[in-house]
Each structure stands twice: as structure tokens, then as C-alpha cells.
PDB file of C-alpha atoms and ligand atoms in Angstrom:
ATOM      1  CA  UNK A 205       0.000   0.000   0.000  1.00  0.00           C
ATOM      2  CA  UNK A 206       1.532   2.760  -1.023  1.00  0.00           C
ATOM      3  CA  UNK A 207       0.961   6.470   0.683  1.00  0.00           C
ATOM      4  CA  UNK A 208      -1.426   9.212  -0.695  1.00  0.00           C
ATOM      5  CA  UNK A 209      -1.407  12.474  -0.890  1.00  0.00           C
ATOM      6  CA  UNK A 210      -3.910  13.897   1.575  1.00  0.00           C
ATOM      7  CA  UNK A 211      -6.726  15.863   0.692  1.00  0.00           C
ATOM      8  CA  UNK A 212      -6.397  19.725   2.535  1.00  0.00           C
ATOM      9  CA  UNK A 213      -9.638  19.638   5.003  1.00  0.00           C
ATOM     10  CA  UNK A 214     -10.662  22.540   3.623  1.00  0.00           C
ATOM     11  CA  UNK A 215     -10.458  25.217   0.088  1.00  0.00           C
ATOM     12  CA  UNK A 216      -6.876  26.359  -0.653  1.00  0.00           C
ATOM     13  CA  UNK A 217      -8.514  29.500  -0.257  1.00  0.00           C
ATOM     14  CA  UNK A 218     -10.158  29.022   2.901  1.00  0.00           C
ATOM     15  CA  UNK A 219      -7.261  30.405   5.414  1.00  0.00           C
ATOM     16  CA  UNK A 220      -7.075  33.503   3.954  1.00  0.00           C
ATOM     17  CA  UNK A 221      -6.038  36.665   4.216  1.00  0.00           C
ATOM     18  CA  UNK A 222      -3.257  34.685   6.906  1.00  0.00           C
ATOM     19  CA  UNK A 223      -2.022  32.223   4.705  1.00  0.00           C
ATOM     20  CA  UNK A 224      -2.858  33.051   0.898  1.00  0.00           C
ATOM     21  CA  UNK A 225      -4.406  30.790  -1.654  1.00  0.00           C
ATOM     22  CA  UNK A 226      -1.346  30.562  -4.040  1.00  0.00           C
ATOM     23  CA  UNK A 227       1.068  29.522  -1.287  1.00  0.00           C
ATOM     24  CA  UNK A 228      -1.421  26.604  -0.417  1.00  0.00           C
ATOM     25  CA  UNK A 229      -2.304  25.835  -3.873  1.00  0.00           C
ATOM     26  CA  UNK A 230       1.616  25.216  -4.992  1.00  0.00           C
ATOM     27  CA  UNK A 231       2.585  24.000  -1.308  1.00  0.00           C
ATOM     28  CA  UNK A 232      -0.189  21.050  -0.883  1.00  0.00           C
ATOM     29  CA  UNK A 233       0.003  20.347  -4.605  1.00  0.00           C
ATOM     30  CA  UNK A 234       3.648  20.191  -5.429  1.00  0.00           C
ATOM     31  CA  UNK A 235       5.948  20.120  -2.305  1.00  0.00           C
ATOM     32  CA  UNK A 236       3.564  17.809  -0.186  1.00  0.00           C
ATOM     33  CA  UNK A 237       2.559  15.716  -3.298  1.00  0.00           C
ATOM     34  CA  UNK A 238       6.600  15.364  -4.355  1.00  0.00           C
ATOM     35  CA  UNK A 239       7.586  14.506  -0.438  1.00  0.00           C
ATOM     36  CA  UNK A 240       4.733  11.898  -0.862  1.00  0.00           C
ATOM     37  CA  UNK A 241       5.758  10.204  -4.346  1.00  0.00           C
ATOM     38  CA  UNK A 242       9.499  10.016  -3.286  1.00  0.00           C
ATOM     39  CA  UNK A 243       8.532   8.447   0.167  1.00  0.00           C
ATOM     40  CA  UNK A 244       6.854   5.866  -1.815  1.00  0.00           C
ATOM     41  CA  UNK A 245       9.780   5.464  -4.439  1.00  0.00           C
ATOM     42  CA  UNK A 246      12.325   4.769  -1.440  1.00  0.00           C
ATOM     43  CA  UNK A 247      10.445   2.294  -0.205  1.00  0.00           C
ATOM     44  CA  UNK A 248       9.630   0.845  -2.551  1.00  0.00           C
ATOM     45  CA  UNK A 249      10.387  -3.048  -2.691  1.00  0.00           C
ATOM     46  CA  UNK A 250      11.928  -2.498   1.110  1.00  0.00           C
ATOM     47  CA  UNK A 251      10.937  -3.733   4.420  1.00  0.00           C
ATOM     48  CA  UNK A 252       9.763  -0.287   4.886  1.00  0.00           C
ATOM     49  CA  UNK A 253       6.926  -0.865   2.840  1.00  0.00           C
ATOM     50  CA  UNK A 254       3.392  -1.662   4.578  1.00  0.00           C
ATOM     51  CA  UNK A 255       4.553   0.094   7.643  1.00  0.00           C
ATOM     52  CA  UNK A 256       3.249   2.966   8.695  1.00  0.00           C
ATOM     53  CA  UNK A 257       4.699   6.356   8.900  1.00  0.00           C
ATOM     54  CA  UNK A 258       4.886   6.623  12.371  1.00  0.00           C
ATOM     55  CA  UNK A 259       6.370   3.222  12.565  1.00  0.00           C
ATOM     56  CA  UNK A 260       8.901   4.337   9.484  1.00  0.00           C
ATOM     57  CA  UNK A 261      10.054   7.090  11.758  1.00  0.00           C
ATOM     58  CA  UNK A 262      10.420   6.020  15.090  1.00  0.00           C
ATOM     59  CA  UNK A 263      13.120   3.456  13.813  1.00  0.00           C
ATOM     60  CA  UNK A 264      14.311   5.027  11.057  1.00  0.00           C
ATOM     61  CA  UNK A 265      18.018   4.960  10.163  1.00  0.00           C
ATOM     62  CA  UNK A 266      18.867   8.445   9.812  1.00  0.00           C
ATOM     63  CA  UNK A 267      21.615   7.548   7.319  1.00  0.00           C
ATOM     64  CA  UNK A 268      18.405   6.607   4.923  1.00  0.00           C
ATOM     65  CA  UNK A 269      18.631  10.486   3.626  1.00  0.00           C
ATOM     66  CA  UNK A 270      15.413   9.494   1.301  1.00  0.00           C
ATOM     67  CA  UNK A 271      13.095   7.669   4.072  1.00  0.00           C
ATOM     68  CA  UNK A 272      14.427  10.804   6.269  1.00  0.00           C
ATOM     69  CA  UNK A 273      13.453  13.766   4.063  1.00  0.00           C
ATOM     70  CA  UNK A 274      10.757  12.937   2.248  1.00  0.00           C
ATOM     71  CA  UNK A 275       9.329  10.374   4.881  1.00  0.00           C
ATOM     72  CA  UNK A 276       9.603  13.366   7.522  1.00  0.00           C
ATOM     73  CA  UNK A 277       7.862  15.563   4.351  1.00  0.00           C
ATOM     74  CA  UNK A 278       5.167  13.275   4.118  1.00  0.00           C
ATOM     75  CA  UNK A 279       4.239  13.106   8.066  1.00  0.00           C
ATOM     76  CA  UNK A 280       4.989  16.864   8.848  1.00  0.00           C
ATOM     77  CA  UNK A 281       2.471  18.565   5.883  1.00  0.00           C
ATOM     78  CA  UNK A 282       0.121  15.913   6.746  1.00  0.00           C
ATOM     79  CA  UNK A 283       0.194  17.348  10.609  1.00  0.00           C
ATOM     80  CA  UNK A 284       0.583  20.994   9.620  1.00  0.00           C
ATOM     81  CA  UNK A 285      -2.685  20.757   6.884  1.00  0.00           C
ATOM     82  CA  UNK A 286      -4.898  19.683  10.597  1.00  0.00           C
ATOM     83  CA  UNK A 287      -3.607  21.809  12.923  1.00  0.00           C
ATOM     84  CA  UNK A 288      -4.826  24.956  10.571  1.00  0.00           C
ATOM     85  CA  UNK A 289      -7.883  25.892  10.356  1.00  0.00           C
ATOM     86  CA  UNK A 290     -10.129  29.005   8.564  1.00  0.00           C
ATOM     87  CA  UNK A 291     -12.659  28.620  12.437  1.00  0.00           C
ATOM     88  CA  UNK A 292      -9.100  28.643  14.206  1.00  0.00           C
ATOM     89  CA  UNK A 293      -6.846  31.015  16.371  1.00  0.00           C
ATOM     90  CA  UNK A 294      -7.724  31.658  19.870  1.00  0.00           C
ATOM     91  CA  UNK A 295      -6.555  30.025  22.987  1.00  0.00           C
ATOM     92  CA  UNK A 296      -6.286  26.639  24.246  1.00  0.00           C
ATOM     93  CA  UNK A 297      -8.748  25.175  26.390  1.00  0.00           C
ATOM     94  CA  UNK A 298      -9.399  21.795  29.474  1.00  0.00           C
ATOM     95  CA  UNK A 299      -6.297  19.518  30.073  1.00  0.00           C
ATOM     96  CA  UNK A 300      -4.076  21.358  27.086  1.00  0.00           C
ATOM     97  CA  UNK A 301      -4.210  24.649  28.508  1.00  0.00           C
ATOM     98  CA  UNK A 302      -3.433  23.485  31.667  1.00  0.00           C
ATOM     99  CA  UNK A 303      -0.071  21.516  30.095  1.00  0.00           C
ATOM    100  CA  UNK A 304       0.885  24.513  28.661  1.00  0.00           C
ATOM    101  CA  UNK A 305       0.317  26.833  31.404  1.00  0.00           C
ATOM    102  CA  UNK A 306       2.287  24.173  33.447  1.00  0.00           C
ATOM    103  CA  UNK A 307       4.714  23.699  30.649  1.00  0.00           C
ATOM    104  CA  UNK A 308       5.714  27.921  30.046  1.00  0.00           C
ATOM    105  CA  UNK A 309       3.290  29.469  32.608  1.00  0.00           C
ATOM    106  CA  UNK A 310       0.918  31.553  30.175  1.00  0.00           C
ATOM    107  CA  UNK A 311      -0.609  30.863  27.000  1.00  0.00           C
ATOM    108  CA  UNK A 312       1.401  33.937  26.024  1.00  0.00           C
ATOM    109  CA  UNK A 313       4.774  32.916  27.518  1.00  0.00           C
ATOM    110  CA  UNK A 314       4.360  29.836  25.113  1.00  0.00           C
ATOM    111  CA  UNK A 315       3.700  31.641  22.061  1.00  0.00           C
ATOM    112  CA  UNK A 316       6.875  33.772  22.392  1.00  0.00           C
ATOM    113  CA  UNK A 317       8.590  30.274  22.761  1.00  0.00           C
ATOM    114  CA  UNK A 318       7.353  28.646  20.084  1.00  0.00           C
ATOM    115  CA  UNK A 319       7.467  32.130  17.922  1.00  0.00           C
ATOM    116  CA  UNK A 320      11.064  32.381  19.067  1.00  0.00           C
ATOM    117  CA  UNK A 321      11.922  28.692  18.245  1.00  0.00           C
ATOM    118  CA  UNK A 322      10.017  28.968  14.453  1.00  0.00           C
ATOM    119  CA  UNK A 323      11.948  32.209  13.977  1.00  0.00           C
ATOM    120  CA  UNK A 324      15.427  30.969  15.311  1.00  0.00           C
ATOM    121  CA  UNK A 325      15.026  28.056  12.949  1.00  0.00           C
ATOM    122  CA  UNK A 326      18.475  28.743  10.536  1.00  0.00           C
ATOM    123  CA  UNK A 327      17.381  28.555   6.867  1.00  0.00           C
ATOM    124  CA  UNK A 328      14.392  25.401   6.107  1.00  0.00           C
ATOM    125  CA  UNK A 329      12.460  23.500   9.331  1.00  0.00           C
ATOM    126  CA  UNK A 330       9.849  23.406  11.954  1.00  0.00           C
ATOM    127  CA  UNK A 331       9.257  24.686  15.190  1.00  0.00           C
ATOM    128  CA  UNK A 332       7.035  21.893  17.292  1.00  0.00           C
ATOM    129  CA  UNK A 333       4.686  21.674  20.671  1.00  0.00           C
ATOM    130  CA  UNK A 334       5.766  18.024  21.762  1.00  0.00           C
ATOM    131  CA  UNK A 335       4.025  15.898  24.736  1.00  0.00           C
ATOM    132  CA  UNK A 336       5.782  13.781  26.168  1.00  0.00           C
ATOM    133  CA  UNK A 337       4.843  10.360  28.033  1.00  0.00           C
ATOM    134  CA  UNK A 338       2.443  11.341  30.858  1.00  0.00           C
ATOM    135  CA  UNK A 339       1.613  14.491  29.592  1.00  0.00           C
ATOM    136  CA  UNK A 340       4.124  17.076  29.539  1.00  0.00           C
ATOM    137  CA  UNK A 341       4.469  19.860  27.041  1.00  0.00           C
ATOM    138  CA  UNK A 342       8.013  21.273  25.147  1.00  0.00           C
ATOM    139  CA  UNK A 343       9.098  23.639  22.446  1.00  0.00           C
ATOM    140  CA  UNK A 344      11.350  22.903  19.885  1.00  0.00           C
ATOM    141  CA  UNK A 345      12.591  23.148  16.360  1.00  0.00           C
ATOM    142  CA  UNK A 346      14.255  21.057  13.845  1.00  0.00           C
ATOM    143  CA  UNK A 347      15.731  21.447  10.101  1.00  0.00           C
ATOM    144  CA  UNK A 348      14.636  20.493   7.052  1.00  0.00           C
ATOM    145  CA  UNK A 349      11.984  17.575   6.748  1.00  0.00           C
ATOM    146  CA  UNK A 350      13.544  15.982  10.417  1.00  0.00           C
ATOM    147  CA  UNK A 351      10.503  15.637  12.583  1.00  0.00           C
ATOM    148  CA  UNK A 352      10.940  14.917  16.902  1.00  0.00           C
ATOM    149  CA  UNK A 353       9.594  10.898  15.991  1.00  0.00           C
ATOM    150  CA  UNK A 354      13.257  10.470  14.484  1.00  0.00           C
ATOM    151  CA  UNK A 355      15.512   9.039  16.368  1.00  0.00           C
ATOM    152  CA  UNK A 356      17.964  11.750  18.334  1.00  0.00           C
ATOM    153  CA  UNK A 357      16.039  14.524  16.695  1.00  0.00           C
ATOM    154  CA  UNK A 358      14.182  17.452  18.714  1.00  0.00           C
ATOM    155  CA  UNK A 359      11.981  17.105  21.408  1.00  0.00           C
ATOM    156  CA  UNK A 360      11.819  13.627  21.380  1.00  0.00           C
ATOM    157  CA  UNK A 361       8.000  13.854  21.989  1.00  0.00           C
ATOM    158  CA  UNK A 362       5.096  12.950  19.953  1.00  0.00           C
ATOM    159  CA  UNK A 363       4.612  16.382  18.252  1.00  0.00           C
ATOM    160  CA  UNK A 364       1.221  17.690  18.604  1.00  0.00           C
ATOM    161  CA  UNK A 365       1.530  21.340  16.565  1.00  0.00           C
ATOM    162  CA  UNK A 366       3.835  21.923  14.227  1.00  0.00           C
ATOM    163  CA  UNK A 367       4.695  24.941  12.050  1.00  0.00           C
ATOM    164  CA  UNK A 368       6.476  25.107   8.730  1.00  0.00           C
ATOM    165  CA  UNK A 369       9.327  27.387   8.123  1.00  0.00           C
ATOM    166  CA  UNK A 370      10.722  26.633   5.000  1.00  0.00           C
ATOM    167  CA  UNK A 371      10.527  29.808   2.557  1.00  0.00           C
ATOM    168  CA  UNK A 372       7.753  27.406   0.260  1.00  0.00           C
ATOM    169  CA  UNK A 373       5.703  27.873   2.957  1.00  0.00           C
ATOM    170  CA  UNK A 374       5.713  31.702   3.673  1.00  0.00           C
ATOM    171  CA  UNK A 375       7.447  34.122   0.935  1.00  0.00           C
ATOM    172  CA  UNK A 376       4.919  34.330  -1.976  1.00  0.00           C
ATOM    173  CA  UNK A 377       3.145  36.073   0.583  1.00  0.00           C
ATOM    174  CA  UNK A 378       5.560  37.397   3.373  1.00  0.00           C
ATOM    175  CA  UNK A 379       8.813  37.513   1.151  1.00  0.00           C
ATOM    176  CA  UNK A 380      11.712  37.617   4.302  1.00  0.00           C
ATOM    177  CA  UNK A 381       9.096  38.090   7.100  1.00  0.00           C
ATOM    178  CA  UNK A 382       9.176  35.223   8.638  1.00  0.00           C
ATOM    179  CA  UNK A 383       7.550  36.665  11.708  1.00  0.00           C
ATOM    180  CA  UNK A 384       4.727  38.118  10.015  1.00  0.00           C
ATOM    181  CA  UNK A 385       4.218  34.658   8.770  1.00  0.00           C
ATOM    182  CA  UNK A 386       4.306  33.261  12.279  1.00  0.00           C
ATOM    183  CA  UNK A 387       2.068  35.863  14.283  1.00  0.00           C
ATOM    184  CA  UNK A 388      -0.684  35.041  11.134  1.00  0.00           C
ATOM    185  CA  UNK A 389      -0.487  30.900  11.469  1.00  0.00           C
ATOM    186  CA  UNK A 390      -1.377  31.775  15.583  1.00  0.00           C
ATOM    187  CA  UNK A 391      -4.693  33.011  13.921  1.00  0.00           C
ATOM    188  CA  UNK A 392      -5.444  29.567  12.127  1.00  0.00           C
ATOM    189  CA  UNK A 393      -4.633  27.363  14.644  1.00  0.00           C
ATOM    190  CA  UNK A 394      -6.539  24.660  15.143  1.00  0.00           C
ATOM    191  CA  UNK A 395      -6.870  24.066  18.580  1.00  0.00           C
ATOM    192  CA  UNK A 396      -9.666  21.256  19.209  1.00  0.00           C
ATOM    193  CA  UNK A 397      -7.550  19.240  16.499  1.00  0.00           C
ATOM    194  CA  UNK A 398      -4.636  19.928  18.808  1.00  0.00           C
ATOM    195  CA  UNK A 399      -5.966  19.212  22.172  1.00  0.00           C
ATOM    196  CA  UNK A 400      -7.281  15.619  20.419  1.00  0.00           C
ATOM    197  CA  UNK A 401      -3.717  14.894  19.335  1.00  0.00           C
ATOM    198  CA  UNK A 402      -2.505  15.714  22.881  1.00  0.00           C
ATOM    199  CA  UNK A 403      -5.093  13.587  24.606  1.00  0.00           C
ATOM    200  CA  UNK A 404      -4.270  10.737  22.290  1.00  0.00           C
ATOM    201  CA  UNK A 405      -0.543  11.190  22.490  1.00  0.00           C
ATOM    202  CA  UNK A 406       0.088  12.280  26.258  1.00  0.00           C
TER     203      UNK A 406
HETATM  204 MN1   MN B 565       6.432  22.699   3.401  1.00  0.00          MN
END
């Protein structure tokens, strides 16, 4: 069984004016659907195949520069495309709130964090909120396509949110203003989708 390119949960146009139409049009349709074809291609007639992805990068060998990049593409867009949404922004609420304002101390002492980790990212990657086995909450970033299920990579944690800082994502729109970029996706997050990934992965 081979991977497919997930549909977007909602119009390309649909997160507007925060994250613009052509930027999701070009970044579901090419980069997500090219991670997603060369995923499958690597493994391809491997033990890999049949697994899933989560499986795939728990124990992946990170020497496997194919499985890693586009494997990690694959799983991170897939993430990203849920956690946005056009009824999102707004605070946390129940159990997830309470991790993060046990985590950072405020809602707003997180969003510097994970504003600061996105921003602090050097050149293509992803700032993350991780949980962590029995529920606790952590900020961090890794580059290119790595993602914190890889081995030695990040957090460590299951990630929960996670925000892509790669230029594809952001410069049609925000050209070198990456924190522009970052202070819009806080209006399109999705945070029930969130708080149900937490709850599943805490
Ligand atoms: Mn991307």
C-alpha cells in the first residue's frame, strides 16, 4: 500500500487573508505531493513498505537520507494541513491549557517560545509543541523535513503542533518576514484538532 497524498480539510482559499491561496495551492500540490511520491519510491520493494509512517520514523536509520526527508515531508504537511484551520486562532482550552500553562506558565509565555523557536530556525524547518509520556508539554525546532519521531532529533515527543518554516511555505506572501508569517499561522490554529492529538498522544 503505497501512501497518498492527503486531501487539505478545507479550500486552498479558505485560510485567507493569513495564509494566501497561491502559497497553499503550490505547497499542498507540489511540495507535499513530491515529499509523498518520493517516500513511496524509497520504499519501494523495502521492508519499509506496509509500515506505517509513524512506525517508518520512530526506527528510522537516519543515514536513509530518502526515508528521512521525504518520509519526515510526508508526516509533517500531513500534521501541519490539521492543525490549521479558517474557524481557528484563539486560545487553548481543558487539560491542554493546563499543560501549557504548566509547561511555560501563560498561553502567552508559550507563544513567544514557540514564535522564538520557528523564527530561530536557521534557513528550512519546523518549530514543534511536543508531549511527552504522561503528559508534559516542550518547544522545539528542527531542520529540514527531520521531525521529533526520528531518532535523536528534537523534542523527542510525539509532536502535537507543528509549524512550517521553510521559505515554500511563507514568501509568496511574506517575502523575508518570517515573523509576520508566524504571528498570522497563531490566527489559524486549530486548537480542538490539537488538544485531540494531545489527549491521544500524552
Ligand atoms: Mn512545506
Amino acid at each position: 500500500m503505497a501512501f497518498e497524498l492527503p486531501e487539505l480539510p478545507y479550500s486552498k482559499d479558505a485560510l485567507e487573508p493569513h495564509i494566501d491561496q497561491a502559497t497553499m495551492a503550490v505547497h499542498h500540490d507540489k511540495h507535499h505531493a513530491g515529499y509523498t511520491n518520493k517516500l513511496n519510491a524509497a520504499i519501494e520493494g523495502t521492508d519499509l513498505e506496509g509500515k506505517t509512517i509513524e512506525n517508518i520514523l520512530i526506527n528510522l536509520d537516519m543515514s536513509n537520507s530518502a526515508v528521512r526527508n521525504n518520509g519526515g515531508g510526508y508526516y509533517n504537511h500531513d500534521l501541519f494541513w490539521k492543525v490549521m484551520s479558517p474557524n481557528g486562532g484563539g486560545e487553548p482550552t481543558g487539560e491542554l491549557a493546563e499543560a501549557i500553562n504548566s509547561a511555560f506558565g501563560s498561553f502567552e509565555d508559550f507563544k513567544e517560545k514557540f514564535i522564538s523557536a520557528a523564527g530561530g530556525q536557521f534557513g528550512s524547518g519546523w518549530a514543534w509543541l511536543c508531549v511527552h509520556e504522561g503528559g508534559k508539554v516542550e518547544v522545539c525546532a528542527t531542520p529540514n523535513q527531520d521531525n521529533p519521531l526520528m531518532p535523536g532529533v528534537g523534542c523527542g515527543g510525539t509532536p502535537i503542533l507543528g509549524v512550517d518554516v521553510w521559505e515554500h511555505a511563507y514568501y509568496l506572501k511574506y517575502q523575508n518576514l518570517r515573523p509576520d508569517y508566524l504571528k498570522a499561522f497563531f490566527n489559524v490554529i486549530n486548537w480542538e484538532e490539537v488538544a485531540s492529538n494531545y489527549a491521544k498522544a500524552k
